[in-house]
Amino acid sequence: MDTTRTELASLGEFGLINHINSRFSLQNPESIKGIGDDAAVIAQDATHYTLLSTDMLVEGVHFDLSYTPLPHLGFKAVAVNVSDIAAMYGIPKQIVIGLAVSNRFSVEAIDAFYEGVKAACDTFKVDLIGGDTTSSRSGLVISISVVGVTEHDKVVYRNTAKPTDIVCVTGDLGAAYLGLQVLEREKQVYMQDPSMQPELTGREYILQRQLRPSARMDIIHELREMGIVPTAMIDVSDGVASDILHICKQSNVGVALFEDKIPIDATAYDTAIELKLDPIVCALNGGEDYELLFTIQQSDYEKIKNHADISLIGYIQEAAKGNELVTKSGNRIALQAQGWTHF
Ligand code: ADP
Ligand code: MG
């Protein structure tokens, strides 16, 4: 018997997914795209594909109920799934929710969670069509799957970016990470002295980015109206550095990002300085922004250049040129992914 034991940490999250993927191949012609993108792609009819994605949130790993309002958690759990459909240039349609709950939850608490789910269903126009409920001995586990749809000629993968394409990102980056740092700091203060009131005023934006992020379906609708189909796209869940490197690796290209083009909100910037963190490092590696990171052809530049909520942050180059960050002083340094380590 083989008694080798390999630690999960030696593979990391992405290594583990590749390891699993290497043991499977697709058997059905209807399975157009399997493991490796934001959502799976399934044949639907002569013009449309079905998109399917799933995401799990685990208490103590992804959220801390001591400072997470349940309605926000319900909204976020749906939004992070919708975000993966958006990242395929898709429109979300249905969700199913699996819940493992401990008996320390009341009916009122479950109602509060579903209030947020409902708000998200209304915002993103998705229908809750099923799920599963079970008990948990170690905290709340939320597993949501989402079904969406897109056209055959409009599905956008991660592996189709081309040299000279322009790299775009929506909104701003790093705020959700900084919101989390503030919440964690205030929790520590409170645990040492429960009479202390948390100092959260003025930081509503970054707290909301952490606790109740949205999905950028507004941008997908706008891009569709502008007639822009990105050449590649991913949603920013692990941090823009890590996520652009997924596009580069899968597209077999390199990238140059400009430090001074990375969009950072003013409160997020000030909070980083106050916490003695580098705002750029937070923006590149923070994660949980749920913005859209995509590449477009040069010919679409005119259509997008004045969009108030889309930043053009760099360009795709030949793989041989590598993955670079062009600093404010003009130095080109290697772009590295710190992302999140799950194990
Ligand atoms: P995202 O951050 O967009 O949700 P992930 O990094 O979680 O994407 O997943 C990347 C790809 O790996 C997706 O295609 C996802 O479906 C697949 N995947 C993740 N975990 C597993 C698993 N345990 N078994 C099979 N496929 C997985
Ligand atoms: Mg994703």
Tab-separated table of C-alpha atoms and ligand atoms in Angstrom:
chain	number	residue	atom	x	y	z
A	1	MET	CA	0.000	0.000	0.000
A	2	ASP	CA	1.201	3.482	-0.826
A	3	THR	CA	1.588	5.363	2.442
A	4	THR	CA	2.816	8.656	0.972
A	5	ARG	CA	1.140	11.641	2.562
A	6	THR	CA	1.233	14.920	0.662
A	7	GLU	CA	0.264	18.044	2.588
A	8	LEU	CA	-2.438	20.183	0.943
A	9	ALA	CA	-0.273	23.230	1.658
A	10	SER	CA	2.382	21.883	-0.719
A	11	LEU	CA	-0.062	22.226	-3.642
A	12	GLY	CA	-1.958	25.366	-2.616
A	13	GLU	CA	-5.510	26.051	-3.775
A	14	PHE	CA	-4.720	26.381	-7.473
A	15	GLY	CA	-2.323	23.438	-7.420
A	16	LEU	CA	-5.036	21.318	-5.813
A	17	ILE	CA	-7.594	22.313	-8.451
A	18	ASN	CA	-5.092	21.447	-11.221
A	19	HIS	CA	-4.362	18.153	-9.485
A	20	ILE	CA	-8.086	17.279	-9.391
A	21	ASN	CA	-8.575	18.476	-12.964
A	22	SER	CA	-5.724	16.303	-14.283
A	23	ARG	CA	-7.661	13.170	-13.324
A	24	PHE	CA	-10.802	14.042	-15.289
A	25	SER	CA	-11.686	14.585	-18.908
A	26	LEU	CA	-15.017	15.679	-20.355
A	27	GLN	CA	-17.195	12.850	-21.695
A	28	ASN	CA	-20.258	14.690	-22.977
A	29	PRO	CA	-20.263	16.921	-26.053
A	30	GLU	CA	-22.642	19.257	-24.171
A	31	SER	CA	-19.864	20.047	-21.672
A	32	ILE	CA	-18.231	22.900	-23.576
A	33	LYS	CA	-15.929	24.169	-20.802
A	34	GLY	CA	-15.143	22.338	-17.579
A	35	ILE	CA	-12.792	23.236	-14.731
A	36	GLY	CA	-10.665	26.332	-15.197
A	37	ASP	CA	-12.836	29.395	-15.679
A	38	ASP	CA	-15.237	31.453	-13.562
A	39	ALA	CA	-18.146	29.253	-14.603
A	40	ALA	CA	-18.631	26.029	-16.522
A	41	VAL	CA	-20.162	26.336	-20.005
A	42	ILE	CA	-22.852	23.896	-21.147
A	43	ALA	CA	-24.595	23.592	-24.529
A	44	GLN	CA	-28.157	24.969	-24.387
A	45	ASP	CA	-29.469	25.526	-27.915
A	46	ALA	CA	-28.339	26.760	-31.349
A	47	THR	CA	-27.497	30.230	-30.050
A	48	HIS	CA	-27.066	30.083	-26.260
A	49	TYR	CA	-24.886	28.468	-23.626
A	50	THR	CA	-25.864	27.722	-20.040
A	51	LEU	CA	-23.336	28.874	-17.417
A	52	LEU	CA	-22.942	27.162	-14.036
A	53	SER	CA	-20.832	28.166	-11.048
A	54	THR	CA	-20.706	27.380	-7.334
A	55	ASP	CA	-19.114	29.121	-4.345
A	56	MET	CA	-18.962	28.259	-0.680
A	57	LEU	CA	-18.718	30.574	2.345
A	58	VAL	CA	-17.610	29.045	5.647
A	59	GLU	CA	-17.976	30.700	9.060
A	60	GLY	CA	-14.579	31.406	10.595
A	61	VAL	CA	-12.890	31.178	7.178
A	62	HIS	CA	-14.829	33.595	4.961
A	63	PHE	CA	-16.872	35.515	7.505
A	64	ASP	CA	-16.974	36.316	11.208
A	65	LEU	CA	-20.493	36.613	12.630
A	66	SER	CA	-19.299	38.886	15.451
A	67	TYR	CA	-19.212	41.771	12.975
A	68	THR	CA	-21.084	40.490	9.911
A	69	PRO	CA	-24.780	41.443	9.750
A	70	LEU	CA	-26.749	38.447	8.446
A	71	PRO	CA	-28.642	40.395	5.741
A	72	HIS	CA	-25.272	41.557	4.373
A	73	LEU	CA	-23.987	37.991	4.439
A	74	GLY	CA	-27.024	36.780	2.483
A	75	PHE	CA	-26.505	39.498	-0.109
A	76	LYS	CA	-22.778	38.798	-0.396
A	77	ALA	CA	-23.254	35.033	-0.769
A	78	VAL	CA	-25.466	35.617	-3.823
A	79	ALA	CA	-23.366	38.483	-5.228
A	80	VAL	CA	-20.100	36.494	-5.294
A	81	ASN	CA	-21.830	33.835	-7.366
A	82	VAL	CA	-23.436	36.338	-9.734
A	83	SER	CA	-19.987	37.884	-10.148
A	84	ASP	CA	-18.682	34.628	-11.666
A	85	ILE	CA	-21.518	34.646	-14.234
A	86	ALA	CA	-20.720	38.301	-15.033
A	87	ALA	CA	-17.082	37.266	-15.585
A	88	MET	CA	-18.251	34.990	-18.443
A	89	TYR	CA	-20.200	37.922	-19.992
A	90	GLY	CA	-23.329	36.087	-18.858
A	91	ILE	CA	-26.689	37.012	-17.382
A	92	PRO	CA	-27.564	35.199	-14.118
A	93	LYS	CA	-30.961	33.490	-13.982
A	94	GLN	CA	-31.368	31.036	-11.089
A	95	ILE	CA	-29.685	30.107	-7.801
A	96	VAL	CA	-29.891	27.183	-5.394
A	97	ILE	CA	-28.718	27.507	-1.774
A	98	GLY	CA	-27.247	24.812	0.452
A	99	LEU	CA	-27.151	25.727	4.152
A	100	ALA	CA	-25.565	23.899	7.082
A	101	VAL	CA	-26.795	25.630	10.264
A	102	SER	CA	-26.093	25.033	13.928
A	103	ASN	CA	-28.897	25.167	16.514
A	104	ARG	CA	-27.523	28.420	17.927
A	105	PHE	CA	-29.307	30.083	14.999
A	106	SER	CA	-32.905	31.208	15.484
A	107	VAL	CA	-35.638	31.413	12.861
A	108	GLU	CA	-35.194	35.201	13.063
A	109	ALA	CA	-31.508	34.818	12.204
A	110	ILE	CA	-32.331	32.671	9.172
A	111	ASP	CA	-34.964	35.249	8.167
A	112	ALA	CA	-32.330	37.991	8.398
A	113	PHE	CA	-29.976	35.985	6.151
A	114	TYR	CA	-32.744	35.410	3.579
A	115	GLU	CA	-33.707	39.084	3.669
A	116	GLY	CA	-30.246	39.729	2.160
A	117	VAL	CA	-30.655	36.837	-0.276
A	118	LYS	CA	-33.948	38.348	-1.434
A	119	ALA	CA	-32.426	41.807	-1.855
A	120	ALA	CA	-29.717	40.264	-4.040
A	121	CYS	CA	-32.258	38.224	-6.042
A	122	ASP	CA	-34.142	41.476	-6.741
A	123	THR	CA	-30.977	43.445	-7.555
A	124	PHE	CA	-29.596	40.838	-9.972
A	125	LYS	CA	-32.980	39.553	-11.181
A	126	VAL	CA	-32.299	35.944	-10.252
A	127	ASP	CA	-34.772	33.355	-8.965
A	128	LEU	CA	-34.125	31.217	-5.900
A	129	ILE	CA	-35.286	27.810	-7.157
A	130	GLY	CA	-34.047	25.305	-4.573
A	131	GLY	CA	-31.359	24.178	-2.205
A	132	ASP	CA	-30.689	21.917	0.750
A	133	THR	CA	-30.738	22.413	4.528
A	134	THR	CA	-28.830	20.428	7.085
A	135	SER	CA	-27.389	20.828	10.567
A	136	SER	CA	-23.820	21.793	11.333
A	137	ARG	CA	-21.744	21.193	14.451
A	138	SER	CA	-19.132	23.766	13.603
A	139	GLY	CA	-20.621	26.978	12.347
A	140	LEU	CA	-22.560	28.182	9.365
A	141	VAL	CA	-21.721	26.929	5.871
A	142	ILE	CA	-23.337	28.527	2.824
A	143	SER	CA	-23.021	26.922	-0.587
A	144	ILE	CA	-24.646	28.659	-3.541
A	145	SER	CA	-24.771	27.590	-7.160
A	146	VAL	CA	-25.876	29.897	-9.913
A	147	VAL	CA	-27.103	29.260	-13.440
A	148	GLY	CA	-26.738	31.899	-16.140
A	149	VAL	CA	-26.928	32.276	-19.877
A	150	THR	CA	-24.883	33.845	-22.659
A	151	GLU	CA	-24.703	33.721	-26.451
A	152	HIS	CA	-22.293	31.401	-28.320
A	153	ASP	CA	-20.476	34.367	-29.840
A	154	LYS	CA	-20.342	36.306	-26.566
A	155	VAL	CA	-19.015	33.868	-23.983
A	156	VAL	CA	-15.748	35.299	-22.606
A	157	TYR	CA	-13.069	32.968	-21.267
A	158	ARG	CA	-9.874	33.582	-19.324
A	159	ASN	CA	-7.620	32.043	-21.971
A	160	THR	CA	-8.191	34.298	-24.972
A	161	ALA	CA	-6.240	37.509	-24.221
A	162	LYS	CA	-3.880	38.598	-27.031
A	163	PRO	CA	-0.728	40.766	-27.089
A	164	THR	CA	-1.566	44.502	-27.533
A	165	ASP	CA	-4.977	44.072	-25.836
A	166	ILE	CA	-5.747	46.743	-23.237
A	167	VAL	CA	-6.238	45.628	-19.618
A	168	CYS	CA	-9.296	47.184	-17.934
A	169	VAL	CA	-10.671	46.988	-14.417
A	170	THR	CA	-13.971	48.295	-13.042
A	171	GLY	CA	-14.449	50.307	-9.837
A	172	ASP	CA	-11.604	50.505	-7.331
A	173	LEU	CA	-9.363	47.937	-5.672
A	174	GLY	CA	-8.199	47.068	-2.164
A	175	ALA	CA	-11.125	48.621	-0.264
A	176	ALA	CA	-12.682	45.287	0.763
A	177	TYR	CA	-9.355	44.099	2.175
A	178	LEU	CA	-8.879	47.340	4.088
A	179	GLY	CA	-12.457	47.153	5.375
A	180	LEU	CA	-11.616	43.724	6.753
A	181	GLN	CA	-8.443	45.011	8.436
A	182	VAL	CA	-10.478	47.752	10.167
A	183	LEU	CA	-13.148	45.279	11.328
A	184	GLU	CA	-10.489	42.900	12.659
A	185	ARG	CA	-8.673	45.728	14.447
A	186	GLU	CA	-11.866	46.959	16.111
A	187	LYS	CA	-12.726	43.395	17.124
A	188	GLN	CA	-9.361	43.032	18.875
A	189	VAL	CA	-9.861	46.363	20.658
A	190	TYR	CA	-13.354	45.306	21.765
A	191	MET	CA	-12.180	41.902	22.996
A	192	GLN	CA	-9.564	43.560	25.200
A	193	ASP	CA	-12.012	46.153	26.531
A	194	PRO	CA	-15.724	45.597	25.815
A	195	SER	CA	-16.540	49.150	26.935
A	196	MET	CA	-14.709	50.483	23.839
A	197	GLN	CA	-16.959	51.578	21.008
A	198	PRO	CA	-15.743	50.651	17.518
A	199	GLU	CA	-14.307	53.529	15.483
A	200	LEU	CA	-15.998	52.960	12.179
A	201	THR	CA	-17.425	56.355	11.250
A	202	GLY	CA	-16.170	57.761	7.975
A	203	ARG	CA	-15.230	54.282	6.770
A	204	GLU	CA	-18.684	53.209	5.591
A	205	TYR	CA	-17.498	52.704	2.005
A	206	ILE	CA	-14.678	50.270	2.750
A	207	LEU	CA	-16.789	48.393	5.323
A	208	GLN	CA	-19.582	47.987	2.819
A	209	ARG	CA	-17.048	46.752	0.233
A	210	GLN	CA	-16.088	43.968	2.657
A	211	LEU	CA	-19.472	43.162	4.175
A	212	ARG	CA	-21.881	43.699	1.287
A	213	PRO	CA	-20.034	43.642	-2.041
A	214	SER	CA	-22.027	43.796	-5.246
A	215	ALA	CA	-21.487	42.078	-8.601
A	216	ARG	CA	-20.812	44.271	-11.645
A	217	MET	CA	-23.810	43.235	-13.744
A	218	ASP	CA	-24.267	46.952	-14.486
A	219	ILE	CA	-20.986	46.864	-16.430
A	220	ILE	CA	-21.961	43.723	-18.350
A	221	HIS	CA	-25.183	45.415	-19.485
A	222	GLU	CA	-23.244	48.558	-20.450
A	223	LEU	CA	-20.578	46.648	-22.386
A	224	ARG	CA	-23.345	44.825	-24.237
A	225	GLU	CA	-24.989	48.150	-25.113
A	226	MET	CA	-21.645	49.587	-26.266
A	227	GLY	CA	-21.063	46.520	-28.431
A	228	ILE	CA	-17.853	45.601	-26.614
A	229	VAL	CA	-17.105	41.919	-26.094
A	230	PRO	CA	-13.904	41.599	-23.989
A	231	THR	CA	-11.194	39.292	-25.330
A	232	ALA	CA	-10.770	37.726	-21.858
A	233	MET	CA	-12.329	38.291	-18.438
A	234	ILE	CA	-12.198	37.193	-14.778
A	235	ASP	CA	-13.746	38.652	-11.649
A	236	VAL	CA	-11.382	39.980	-8.981
A	237	SER	CA	-11.751	37.603	-6.056
A	238	ASP	CA	-8.149	36.863	-5.048
A	239	GLY	CA	-6.593	40.247	-5.888
A	240	VAL	CA	-5.959	41.841	-9.250
A	241	ALA	CA	-2.313	40.631	-9.385
A	242	SER	CA	-3.299	37.020	-8.867
A	243	ASP	CA	-6.302	37.296	-11.185
A	244	ILE	CA	-4.477	38.939	-14.125
A	245	LEU	CA	-1.874	36.184	-13.825
A	246	HIS	CA	-4.653	33.603	-14.314
A	247	ILE	CA	-5.573	35.348	-17.577
A	248	CYS	CA	-1.894	35.523	-18.620
A	249	LYS	CA	-1.057	31.935	-17.768
A	250	GLN	CA	-4.160	30.527	-19.438
A	251	SER	CA	-3.810	32.813	-22.498
A	252	ASN	CA	-0.048	32.178	-22.730
A	253	VAL	CA	0.728	35.902	-22.748
A	254	GLY	CA	2.474	38.423	-20.508
A	255	VAL	CA	1.245	41.726	-19.104
A	256	ALA	CA	2.447	45.177	-18.093
A	257	LEU	CA	0.387	46.979	-15.441
A	258	PHE	CA	0.988	50.628	-14.521
A	259	GLU	CA	1.131	51.318	-10.805
A	260	ASP	CA	-0.227	54.839	-11.227
A	261	LYS	CA	-3.310	53.581	-13.101
A	262	ILE	CA	-4.474	51.212	-10.347
A	263	PRO	CA	-7.754	52.690	-9.024
A	264	ILE	CA	-7.784	53.199	-5.246
A	265	ASP	CA	-10.598	54.871	-3.294
A	266	ALA	CA	-9.523	57.821	-1.109
A	267	THR	CA	-10.797	56.292	2.170
A	268	ALA	CA	-9.083	53.020	1.304
A	269	TYR	CA	-5.840	54.897	0.597
A	270	ASP	CA	-5.961	56.826	3.888
A	271	THR	CA	-6.851	53.694	5.851
A	272	ALA	CA	-3.882	51.837	4.364
A	273	ILE	CA	-1.504	54.624	5.383
A	274	GLU	CA	-3.005	54.704	8.876
A	275	LEU	CA	-2.553	50.936	9.225
A	276	LYS	CA	1.032	51.267	7.927
A	277	LEU	CA	0.211	49.238	4.826
A	278	ASP	CA	1.224	50.078	1.264
A	279	PRO	CA	-1.976	51.143	-0.582
A	280	ILE	CA	-0.680	49.662	-3.850
A	281	VAL	CA	0.093	46.305	-2.262
A	282	CYS	CA	-3.441	46.295	-0.780
A	283	ALA	CA	-4.965	47.181	-4.153
A	284	LEU	CA	-2.971	44.548	-6.063
A	285	ASN	CA	-3.251	41.712	-3.579
A	286	GLY	CA	-6.158	42.500	-1.264
A	287	GLY	CA	-8.868	40.435	-2.889
A	288	GLU	CA	-12.634	40.197	-2.525
A	289	ASP	CA	-13.166	43.281	-4.678
A	290	TYR	CA	-15.596	41.443	-7.001
A	291	GLU	CA	-14.803	43.924	-9.748
A	292	LEU	CA	-14.363	42.793	-13.357
A	293	LEU	CA	-10.876	42.523	-14.844
A	294	PHE	CA	-10.942	42.215	-18.624
A	295	THR	CA	-8.976	42.780	-21.789
A	296	ILE	CA	-10.241	44.528	-24.926
A	297	GLN	CA	-8.938	44.956	-28.453
A	298	GLN	CA	-7.201	48.251	-29.255
A	299	SER	CA	-10.053	49.007	-31.679
A	300	ASP	CA	-12.478	49.270	-28.738
A	301	TYR	CA	-10.334	51.891	-26.957
A	302	GLU	CA	-12.319	54.927	-28.173
A	303	LYS	CA	-15.589	53.439	-26.936
A	304	ILE	CA	-14.318	52.846	-23.416
A	305	LYS	CA	-11.675	55.489	-22.717
A	306	ASN	CA	-14.000	58.014	-21.052
A	307	HIS	CA	-16.010	55.561	-18.970
A	308	ALA	CA	-16.024	56.935	-15.404
A	309	ASP	CA	-16.020	53.531	-13.731
A	310	ILE	CA	-13.545	51.621	-15.914
A	311	SER	CA	-9.773	52.143	-15.535
A	312	LEU	CA	-7.314	51.181	-18.251
A	313	ILE	CA	-4.460	49.779	-16.184
A	314	GLY	CA	-2.070	48.166	-18.629
A	315	TYR	CA	-1.621	46.055	-21.740
A	316	ILE	CA	-1.078	42.456	-22.736
A	317	GLN	CA	2.334	41.583	-24.225
A	318	GLU	CA	4.129	38.529	-25.558
A	319	ALA	CA	4.723	35.855	-22.908
A	320	ALA	CA	8.505	36.224	-23.370
A	321	LYS	CA	8.298	39.779	-22.009
A	322	GLY	CA	6.905	38.450	-18.734
A	323	ASN	CA	4.485	39.903	-16.218
A	324	GLU	CA	5.526	43.360	-15.149
A	325	LEU	CA	4.477	46.209	-12.908
A	326	VAL	CA	5.641	49.587	-14.178
A	327	THR	CA	6.221	51.628	-11.014
A	328	LYS	CA	5.510	55.348	-10.635
A	329	SER	CA	9.229	56.009	-11.145
A	330	GLY	CA	9.198	54.035	-14.409
A	331	ASN	CA	10.943	50.885	-13.173
A	332	ARG	CA	9.637	47.571	-14.457
A	333	ILE	CA	9.424	44.988	-11.684
A	334	ALA	CA	8.050	41.441	-11.724
A	335	LEU	CA	4.315	41.309	-11.017
A	336	GLN	CA	3.734	38.694	-8.367
A	337	ALA	CA	0.602	37.159	-6.958
A	338	GLN	CA	0.281	37.025	-3.232
A	339	GLY	CA	-3.453	36.336	-3.363
A	340	TRP	CA	-5.026	34.250	-0.652
A	341	THR	CA	-3.581	31.081	0.773
A	342	HIS	CA	-6.370	28.812	1.889
A	343	PHE	CA	-4.341	26.024	3.495
B	1	ADP	P1	-13.516	31.503	-8.808
B	1	ADP	O1	-12.559	32.203	-7.873
B	1	ADP	O2	-13.788	32.235	-10.055
B	1	ADP	O3	-14.769	31.024	-8.105
B	1	ADP	P2	-11.953	29.186	-8.390
B	1	ADP	O4	-10.546	29.652	-8.278
B	1	ADP	O5	-12.722	28.893	-7.145
B	1	ADP	O6	-12.758	30.196	-9.300
B	1	ADP	O7	-12.010	27.889	-9.272
B	1	ADP	C1	-11.315	27.790	-10.504
B	1	ADP	C2	-11.866	26.605	-11.271
B	1	ADP	O8	-11.683	25.392	-10.542
B	1	ADP	C3	-13.352	26.679	-11.559
B	1	ADP	O9	-13.578	26.142	-12.840
B	1	ADP	C4	-13.967	25.804	-10.491
B	1	ADP	O10	-15.202	25.270	-10.909
B	1	ADP	C5	-12.922	24.713	-10.344
B	1	ADP	N1	-12.906	24.058	-9.023
B	1	ADP	C6	-12.661	24.654	-7.825
B	1	ADP	N2	-12.686	23.752	-6.827
B	1	ADP	C7	-12.951	22.548	-7.394
B	1	ADP	C8	-13.115	21.210	-6.901
B	1	ADP	N3	-13.000	20.942	-5.590
B	1	ADP	N4	-13.378	20.220	-7.786
B	1	ADP	C9	-13.498	20.494	-9.090
B	1	ADP	N5	-13.353	21.729	-9.632
B	1	ADP	C10	-13.087	22.750	-8.808
B	2	MG	MG	-14.305	34.140	-10.411
